Coordinates of C-alpha atoms and ligand atoms in Angstrom, one line a residue:
X252 CA 131.7 147.7 135.6
X253 CA 130.0 147.8 139.0
X254 CA 130.3 144.7 141.2
X255 CA 127.8 144.4 144.0
X256 CA 128.5 141.3 146.1
X257 CA 125.4 139.6 147.5
X258 CA 125.6 136.3 149.4
X259 CA 122.9 133.8 150.5
X260 CA 122.1 133.4 154.1
X261 CA 124.6 130.6 154.7
X262 CA 127.3 132.6 152.9
X263 CA 128.5 130.0 150.4
X264 CA 126.7 131.3 147.3
X265 CA 127.8 134.6 145.9
X266 CA 126.3 136.9 143.3
X267 CA 128.4 139.5 141.6
X268 CA 125.7 141.8 140.4
X269 CA 126.0 144.9 138.2
X270 CA 122.9 146.4 139.9
X271 CA 121.0 145.8 143.1
X272 CA 117.5 147.2 143.3
X273 CA 115.1 147.3 146.3
X274 CA 111.4 147.0 145.5
X275 CA 109.0 148.7 147.7
X276 CA 106.0 148.4 145.4
X277 CA 104.9 146.4 142.3
X278 CA 105.6 149.5 140.3
X279 CA 109.3 149.3 141.4
X280 CA 109.4 145.7 140.1
X281 CA 108.0 146.8 136.7
X282 CA 110.5 149.6 136.6
X283 CA 113.4 147.2 137.0
X284 CA 112.1 144.8 134.5
X285 CA 111.5 147.5 131.8
X286 CA 114.9 149.2 132.2
X287 CA 117.6 146.7 131.1
X288 CA 120.1 149.5 130.5
X289 CA 120.0 150.4 134.2
X290 CA 119.1 146.9 135.4
X291 CA 120.9 144.4 133.2
X292 CA 119.8 140.8 132.7
X293 CA 119.4 138.4 134.3
X294 CA 117.1 139.8 136.9
X295 CA 116.8 137.5 139.9
X296 CA 114.4 138.3 142.7
X297 CA 115.7 137.6 146.2
X298 CA 113.4 137.0 149.2
X299 CA 115.3 136.1 152.3
X300 CA 118.1 134.5 150.2
X301 CA 117.9 131.3 152.3
X302 CA 118.2 129.0 149.3
X303 CA 121.0 126.4 149.3
X304 CA 121.5 126.4 145.5
X305 CA 122.5 129.2 143.1
X306 CA 118.9 129.7 142.0
X307 CA 119.1 133.4 143.0
X308 CA 122.7 133.9 141.9
X309 CA 123.6 136.4 139.1
X310 CA 126.9 137.2 137.6
X311 CA 126.7 140.6 136.0
X312 CA 122.9 140.9 136.2
X313 CA 120.5 142.5 138.7
X314 CA 119.5 141.4 142.2
X315 CA 116.0 142.6 143.0
X316 CA 115.5 142.6 146.7
X317 CA 111.9 142.0 147.7
X318 CA 112.1 142.4 151.4
X319 CA 110.6 146.0 151.3
X320 CA 107.4 144.6 149.9
X321 CA 106.3 143.0 153.1
X322 CA 102.7 144.1 153.7
X323 CA 99.9 141.7 154.7
X324 CA 97.2 142.9 152.4
X325 CA 94.1 141.0 153.5
X326 CA 93.0 138.2 155.8
X327 CA 89.4 137.1 155.0
X328 CA 87.3 134.1 154.0
X329 CA 90.0 131.6 155.2
X330 CA 92.6 133.2 152.9
X331 CA 95.6 135.5 153.5
X332 CA 97.1 137.8 150.8
X333 CA 100.5 139.2 151.3
X334 CA 103.2 141.0 149.3
X335 CA 106.1 138.8 148.1
X336 CA 108.7 140.0 150.5
X337 CA 106.6 139.3 153.6
X338 CA 108.1 136.5 155.7
X339 CA 106.2 133.3 156.4
X340 CA 106.6 133.7 160.2
X341 CA 105.2 137.2 160.1
X342 CA 102.2 136.2 158.2
X343 CA 101.7 133.1 160.4
X344 CA 101.8 135.3 163.5
X345 CA 99.3 137.7 162.0
X346 CA 97.0 134.8 161.2
X347 CA 97.4 133.5 164.7
X348 CA 96.0 136.7 166.1
X349 CA 92.8 135.9 164.2
X350 CA 92.9 132.2 165.4
X351 CA 94.0 131.1 161.9
X352 CA 97.0 129.0 160.7
X353 CA 98.7 127.9 157.5
X354 CA 98.1 124.3 156.3
X355 CA 101.9 123.7 155.9
X356 CA 103.9 125.1 158.9
X357 CA 107.5 124.8 157.7
X358 CA 110.2 125.0 160.2
X359 CA 111.7 127.9 158.2
X360 CA 110.0 131.2 159.0
X361 CA 112.2 133.3 156.8
X362 CA 110.7 131.8 153.7
X363 CA 109.3 134.8 151.8
X364 CA 105.8 134.7 150.3
X365 CA 107.2 135.1 146.8
X366 CA 109.5 132.1 147.1
X367 CA 106.8 130.1 148.9
X368 CA 104.4 130.7 146.0
X369 CA 106.8 129.7 143.1
X370 CA 109.5 127.5 144.6
X371 CA 109.9 124.0 146.2
X372 CA 109.2 123.6 149.9
X373 CA 108.8 120.6 152.2
X374 CA 107.2 119.6 155.4
X375 CA 105.8 116.3 156.3
X376 CA 102.2 116.1 155.1
X377 CA 99.5 116.1 157.8
X378 CA 97.1 113.2 157.2
X379 CA 95.1 113.9 154.0
X380 CA 97.0 117.1 153.3
X381 CA 99.8 118.3 151.1
X382 CA 103.4 119.0 152.4
X383 CA 104.3 121.7 149.9
X384 CA 103.4 125.3 150.8
X385 CA 102.6 126.4 147.2
X386 CA 99.9 123.8 146.9
X387 CA 97.7 126.0 149.1
X388 CA 98.4 129.1 147.0
X389 CA 95.2 130.1 145.2
X390 CA 96.2 133.4 143.5
X391 CA 99.5 134.8 142.3
X392 CA 100.1 138.3 140.9
X393 CA 103.3 138.5 138.9
X394 CA 105.1 141.3 137.0
X395 CA 106.2 139.9 133.6
X396 CA 109.4 140.9 131.7
X397 CA 107.1 142.8 129.4
X398 CA 106.1 145.1 132.3
X399 CA 102.5 143.7 132.3
X400 CA 101.0 142.1 135.3
X401 CA 99.7 138.6 135.2
X402 CA 97.2 137.4 137.8
X403 CA 96.8 133.6 137.9
X404 CA 94.2 131.9 140.0
X405 CA 92.9 128.4 140.6
X406 CA 90.5 129.0 137.7
X407 CA 93.5 128.5 135.4
X408 CA 94.7 125.1 136.7
X409 CA 97.3 124.4 134.0
X410 CA 98.9 127.8 134.3
X411 CA 98.7 127.8 138.0
X412 CA 100.5 124.4 138.0
X413 CA 103.3 125.9 136.0
X414 CA 103.5 129.1 138.0
X415 CA 103.6 127.3 141.4
X416 CA 107.0 125.9 140.3
X417 CA 108.2 128.8 138.1
X418 CA 111.1 129.8 140.4
X419 CA 110.9 133.4 139.2
X420 CA 111.5 132.4 135.6
X421 CA 108.0 133.4 134.3
X422 CA 107.8 136.7 136.2
X423 CA 108.5 138.3 139.5
X424 CA 105.8 137.4 142.1
X425 CA 104.4 140.6 143.7
X426 CA 101.7 139.1 145.9
X427 CA 100.2 135.8 146.6
X428 CA 97.1 134.4 148.3
X429 CA 97.2 131.3 150.5
X430 CA 94.3 129.2 151.7
X431 CA 94.4 129.1 155.5
X432 CA 92.2 127.6 158.2
X433 CA 91.2 127.9 161.9
X434 CA 93.9 126.8 164.4
X435 CA 93.4 123.3 165.7
X436 CA 95.2 121.7 168.6
X437 CA 98.1 119.6 167.3
X438 CA 99.6 116.6 169.2
X439 CA 103.2 115.6 168.8
X440 CA 105.3 112.7 170.1
X441 CA 108.6 111.0 169.1
X442 CA 109.9 107.4 169.1
X443 CA 113.3 106.1 168.1
X444 CA 113.8 102.9 166.0
X445 CA 116.8 101.0 164.8
X446 CA 117.2 101.0 161.0
X447 CA 115.8 97.4 160.8
X448 CA 112.9 98.1 163.1
X449 CA 112.1 101.3 161.1
X450 CA 112.1 99.5 157.8
X451 CA 109.9 96.8 159.2
X452 CA 107.4 99.2 160.7
X453 CA 107.4 101.9 158.0
X454 CA 104.3 100.5 156.2
X455 CA 102.2 100.7 159.4
X456 CA 103.7 104.1 160.4
X457 CA 102.8 105.4 157.0
X458 CA 99.3 104.0 157.1
X459 CA 98.6 105.4 160.6
X460 CA 96.7 108.6 161.4
X461 CA 99.7 110.8 162.0
X462 CA 102.1 112.7 159.9
X463 CA 105.6 111.2 160.1
X464 CA 108.9 113.1 159.9
X465 CA 112.4 111.6 160.5
X466 CA 115.6 112.6 162.4
X467 CA 118.1 110.2 160.8
X468 CA 121.4 109.1 162.4
X469 CA 123.4 107.1 159.8
X470 CA 126.4 106.5 162.1
X471 CA 124.2 105.2 164.9
X472 CA 121.8 103.1 162.7
X473 CA 118.9 105.0 164.4
X474 CA 115.9 107.0 163.2
X475 CA 113.7 109.1 165.5
X476 CA 110.2 109.5 164.1
X477 CA 108.2 112.6 164.9
X478 CA 104.5 111.9 164.9
X479 CA 101.9 114.8 164.6
X480 CA 98.2 114.9 164.3
X481 CA 95.4 117.4 164.8
X482 CA 93.2 116.6 167.7
X483 CA 90.2 118.9 167.9
X484 CA 89.1 117.2 171.1
X485 CA 92.2 118.4 173.1
X486 CA 91.2 120.8 175.8
X487 CA 92.9 123.3 178.1
X488 CA 95.7 125.7 177.3
X489 CA 98.1 124.6 174.6
X490 CA 101.7 123.8 175.5
X491 CA 103.7 126.9 174.1
X492 CA 107.1 125.7 175.5
X493 CA 108.0 122.5 173.6
X494 CA 108.3 123.9 170.1
X495 CA 110.4 126.8 171.1
X496 CA 112.6 124.3 173.0
X497 CA 112.8 122.1 169.8
X498 CA 113.6 125.2 167.7
X499 CA 116.3 126.4 170.0
X500 CA 118.1 123.1 170.1
X501 CA 117.6 122.5 166.4
X502 CA 118.4 125.9 165.0
X503 CA 120.7 127.5 167.6
X504 CA 122.4 125.1 170.0
X505 CA 122.8 122.1 167.6
X506 CA 124.6 123.8 164.8
X507 CA 126.8 125.8 167.2
X508 CA 127.9 122.6 169.1
X509 CA 128.7 120.8 165.9
X510 CA 130.6 123.7 164.4
X511 CA 132.6 124.2 167.6
X512 CA 133.4 120.4 167.8
X513 CA 134.5 120.7 164.1
X514 CA 136.7 123.7 164.9
X515 CA 138.1 122.7 168.2
X516 CA 138.7 118.9 168.0
X517 CA 141.2 117.8 165.4
X518 CA 141.0 114.2 166.4
X519 CA 138.0 112.8 164.5
X520 CA 137.3 110.0 167.0
X521 CA 136.9 112.6 169.8
X522 CA 135.1 115.1 167.5
X523 CA 132.5 112.6 166.3
X524 CA 132.3 111.2 169.8
X525 CA 131.1 114.6 171.0
X526 CA 128.7 115.0 168.1
X527 CA 127.3 111.5 168.5
X528 CA 126.9 112.3 172.2
X529 CA 125.0 115.5 171.4
X530 CA 122.8 113.5 169.0
X531 CA 122.0 111.0 171.8
X532 CA 121.0 113.9 174.0
X533 CA 118.9 115.2 171.1
X534 CA 117.1 111.9 170.7
X535 CA 116.4 111.8 174.5
X536 CA 115.0 115.3 174.4
X537 CA 112.8 114.5 171.5
X538 CA 111.5 111.3 173.1
X539 CA 111.0 112.7 176.6
X540 CA 110.4 116.4 176.3
X541 CA 109.0 117.2 172.9
X542 CA 105.6 115.7 173.4
X543 CA 102.2 117.0 174.1
X544 CA 98.6 116.4 173.1
X545 CA 98.0 120.1 172.6
X546 CA 100.3 122.4 170.8
X547 CA 100.0 125.2 168.2
X548 CA 101.3 124.3 164.7
X549 CA 102.5 127.9 164.1
X550 CA 105.0 127.5 167.0
X551 CA 107.0 125.1 164.8
X552 CA 108.0 128.1 162.6
X553 CA 111.5 129.5 163.3
X554 CA 112.7 133.0 162.8
X555 CA 116.3 132.6 161.8
X556 CA 118.6 135.7 162.4
X557 CA 119.2 137.9 159.4
X558 CA 122.7 136.5 158.8
X559 CA 123.8 133.0 159.6
X560 CA 126.3 133.7 162.5
X561 CA 127.7 130.9 164.7
X562 CA 124.6 128.8 164.4
X563 CA 124.4 128.8 160.6
X564 CA 123.9 125.5 158.9
X565 CA 123.1 124.2 155.4
X566 CA 121.6 121.1 153.9
X567 CA 120.6 119.4 150.7
X568 CA 117.6 117.3 149.9
X569 CA 116.5 114.4 147.6
X570 CA 113.0 112.9 147.5
X571 CA 112.5 109.2 146.9
X572 CA 109.4 107.2 146.1
X573 CA 107.9 106.0 149.3
X574 CA 107.9 102.4 148.0
X575 CA 111.6 102.3 147.6
X576 CA 112.5 104.4 150.6
X577 CA 113.4 101.5 152.9
X578 CA 116.0 100.2 150.4
X579 CA 117.3 103.6 149.6
X580 CA 117.6 104.6 153.3
X581 CA 119.6 101.4 154.0
X582 CA 121.8 102.0 151.0
X583 CA 122.3 105.6 152.1
X584 CA 123.5 104.5 155.6
X585 CA 126.0 102.2 153.8
X586 CA 127.0 105.0 151.4
X587 CA 127.7 107.4 154.3
X588 CA 129.7 104.9 156.3
X589 CA 131.7 103.8 153.3
X590 CA 132.3 107.4 152.3
X591 CA 133.7 108.2 155.7
X592 CA 136.0 105.1 155.6
X593 CA 137.3 106.0 152.2
X594 CA 137.4 109.8 152.3
X595 CA 137.7 110.6 156.0
X596 CA 134.6 112.8 155.7
X597 CA 131.3 112.6 157.4
X598 CA 128.3 114.9 157.6
X599 CA 128.7 116.6 160.9
X600 CA 125.1 117.1 161.9
X601 CA 122.2 114.7 161.6
X602 CA 120.0 114.0 158.5
X603 CA 116.3 114.7 158.4
X604 CA 113.5 113.2 156.2
X605 CA 110.0 114.3 155.4
X606 CA 107.1 112.2 154.2
X607 CA 105.3 114.2 151.6
X608 CA 102.0 113.2 149.9
X609 CA 101.5 112.8 146.2
X610 CA 100.9 116.3 144.9
X611 CA 100.4 117.5 141.3
X612 CA 99.6 121.1 142.3
X613 CA 102.9 122.2 140.7
X614 CA 104.3 121.0 137.4
X615 CA 107.8 120.3 138.9
X616 CA 106.5 118.9 142.1
X617 CA 108.9 116.3 143.5
X618 CA 105.9 114.2 144.6
X619 CA 104.0 114.5 141.3
X620 CA 104.0 110.7 140.6
X621 CA 103.3 109.5 144.1
X622 CA 104.1 109.7 147.8
X623 CA 107.7 110.6 148.5
X624 CA 110.1 110.6 151.4
X625 CA 113.2 112.7 151.6
X626 CA 116.8 112.2 152.9
X627 CA 118.4 115.6 153.7
X628 CA 122.0 115.7 155.1
X629 CA 122.5 118.7 157.3
X630 CA 125.9 120.3 157.9
X631 CA 127.7 123.3 159.2
X632 CA 129.5 123.2 155.8
X633 CA 132.7 121.7 157.1
X634 CA 135.6 121.2 154.6
X635 CA 134.6 118.3 152.3
X636 CA 130.9 119.1 152.3
X637 CA 130.8 120.1 148.6
X638 CA 132.7 117.0 147.5
X639 CA 130.4 114.8 149.7
X640 CA 127.3 116.5 148.1
X641 CA 128.7 115.7 144.6
X642 CA 128.9 112.0 145.6
X643 CA 125.6 112.1 147.4
X644 CA 123.9 113.6 144.3
X645 CA 125.3 110.8 142.2
X646 CA 124.1 108.3 144.7
X647 CA 120.6 109.8 145.0
X648 CA 120.1 110.3 141.3
X649 CA 121.1 106.7 140.8
X650 CA 118.5 105.7 143.4
X651 CA 115.6 107.4 141.5
X652 CA 115.7 110.6 143.6
X653 CA 114.0 113.9 142.7
X654 CA 115.7 117.2 143.5
X655 CA 114.4 120.7 144.3
X656 CA 115.9 123.5 142.4
X657 CA 116.2 125.7 145.5
X658 CA 117.3 123.1 148.0
X659 CA 119.4 120.4 146.2
X660 CA 122.8 121.9 145.5
X661 CA 125.1 120.7 142.7
X662 CA 122.7 118.9 140.5
X663 CA 123.6 118.5 136.8
X664 CA 121.2 119.1 133.9
X665 CA 121.2 115.3 133.4
X666 CA 120.0 114.7 136.9
X667 CA 117.2 117.2 136.5
X668 CA 116.3 115.7 133.2
X669 CA 116.3 112.1 134.6
X670 CA 114.1 113.1 137.6
X671 CA 111.6 115.4 135.8
X672 CA 111.8 114.3 132.2
X673 CA 109.0 115.5 130.0
X674 CA 107.6 117.8 132.7
X675 CA 110.9 119.8 132.5
X676 CA 110.6 120.2 128.8
X677 CA 106.9 121.3 129.0
X678 CA 108.0 123.8 131.7
X679 CA 110.9 125.2 129.6
X680 CA 108.6 125.6 126.6
X681 CA 105.8 127.3 128.7
X682 CA 108.1 129.8 130.3
X683 CA 109.5 131.0 127.0
X684 CA 106.1 132.5 126.2
X685 CA 106.3 134.8 129.2
X686 CA 110.1 135.5 129.0
X687 CA 111.0 135.2 125.3
X688 CA 114.3 137.2 125.7
X689 CA 115.5 135.3 128.8
X690 CA 115.4 138.4 131.0
X691 CA 115.0 136.3 134.1
X692 CA 117.3 133.3 133.2
X693 CA 120.5 133.2 135.2
X694 CA 123.2 130.7 134.3
X695 CA 121.8 128.2 136.8
X696 CA 118.3 127.9 135.2
X697 CA 119.7 128.4 131.7
X698 CA 121.8 125.3 132.3
X699 CA 119.1 123.2 133.9
X700 CA 116.4 124.2 131.4
X701 CA 118.8 123.7 128.5
X702 CA 118.2 127.1 127.0
Ligands
LIG274 C1 118.4 127.2 157.9 C2 117.4 126.8 156.8 C3 116.3 126.1 157.1 C4 115.4 125.7 156.1 N1 114.3 125.0 156.4 C5 113.4 124.7 155.4 C6 112.2 124.0 155.7 O1 111.9 123.6 156.8 N2 111.3 123.7 154.6 C7 111.6 124.2 153.4 O2 110.8 124.0 152.5 N3 112.7 124.9 153.1 C8 113.6 125.1 154.1 N4 114.7 125.8 153.8 C9 114.9 126.2 152.3 C10 114.2 127.5 152.0 O3 112.9 127.5 152.5 C11 114.1 127.7 150.6 O4 115.3 127.7 150.0 C12 113.3 129.0 150.2 O5 113.3 129.1 148.8 C13 113.9 130.2 150.9 O6 113.1 131.3 150.7 P1 113.7 132.7 150.4 O7 112.6 133.7 150.5 O8 114.9 132.9 151.2 O9 114.0 132.5 148.9 P2 115.3 133.0 148.1 O10 116.5 132.2 148.4 O11 115.5 134.5 148.3 O12 114.8 132.7 146.6 C14 114.5 131.4 146.2 C15 114.2 131.4 144.7 O13 113.0 132.1 144.4 C16 113.3 133.2 143.6 N5 112.4 134.3 144.1 C17 112.5 134.9 145.4 N6 111.5 135.8 145.5 C18 110.8 135.8 144.3 C19 109.7 136.5 143.9 N7 109.1 137.5 144.6 N8 109.3 136.3 142.6 C20 109.8 135.3 141.8 N9 110.9 134.6 142.2 C21 111.4 134.8 143.5 C22 114.8 133.5 143.7 O14 115.3 134.1 142.6 C23 115.3 132.1 143.9 O15 115.4 131.5 142.6 C24 115.6 126.2 154.7 C25 116.8 126.9 154.4 C26 117.7 127.2 155.4 C27 118.9 128.0 155.1

């Protein structure tokens, strides 16, 4: 039996596929779906393979690479339509040439259009807006296991809600249309708070007129808040330097420094002294350099290299109700500090957190029931990370957290059930109508959906 090895971007999740297919057209996708003898089940599409869970992993099935389907098909009427393998950053840059931008400008640019349309994403909501990319998707064209195409639009709200969180288990997304809008100047600034100050001020921070995102330092008891808002009155040339500086330090220098400290410094006091020192520098840079009244939101989007390399990092994510976030964050700091004392392991980068508005655009939305805030540990994947995540998942599920199937690694079916309850059952029943034979179900989703 053929054994094609395919790994995710970080390199920790491995598929052993019997077949690997590369789609260059929607007809190629249909051909794969209709030929199980040549392309055995399960068939999992892969965009940029940046997911941090086994959502795209097959053992013995077919990996369908979508990166060849990368055309931008249309930009008109404040919408953009692109093929599923197109990267978010490429689409964003094409929009920028027409003075347009996405509503949600995730830091990850390698996000493929197909994944963006049917999987979980996060960015802090701008005031009055959503923080999930798929919520601005207004049309999805999918190839179903039957070989038929299904086009879903905002005119079918219930189906659209299901498809926006279908994770490739209804059909393979071939193209998607996003609502976009004219570029507006965006202001950004940062301020650092102690944990106590942050908890005290959070209600007013949240009620303010800016989006809030968090850089979280559990071993320093500090949180640096990123504030952003659109300011149409800003004049002059936008600052095109500070986001690239943030991006370089966040995505290139930061992970490399932490990975090297991990590798080179056996003494943990010295190692974490170096890492905490780097974090201090990071906070200083955010507070003093990454601020401007006039930037371009698109500049936040990062093009990661095709493979992880020396700057690779990984993370996990749980979202918590905004109302309980202060208590959960305090408990999380205690949990991390205790875990280090008891197990000698600590997360070797910082944590981040996003404030994401209530959003029922997708059935499995993590902010379906109300505003949510996330706590995302970030790591170079040092030894002990997997065990830490298992404990962190228990902690987070116990605190009422909600996971994302493509970004929260190691969740159990019971955790998924606890967080999503009846919506998960509705979802599992709905998807069977489109994929009665389980052609698209890998072990991961079979397990979570209880099929
Ligand atoms: C360094 C790094 C930074 C990140 N930063 C962010 C961030 O800021 N915000 C954020 O939201 N996420 C972030 N992520 C997570 C990432 O955006 C998501 O995991 C996303 O799903 C990755 O997109 P992808 O195209 O690589 O999807 P893949 O990993 O290729 O696939 C994700 C899932 O979608 C399915 N799929 C892929 N293509 C299709 C298709 N055409 N049709 C149907 N199903 C499909 C796959 O089978 C899989 O189940 C980050 C990840 C990394 C590694």
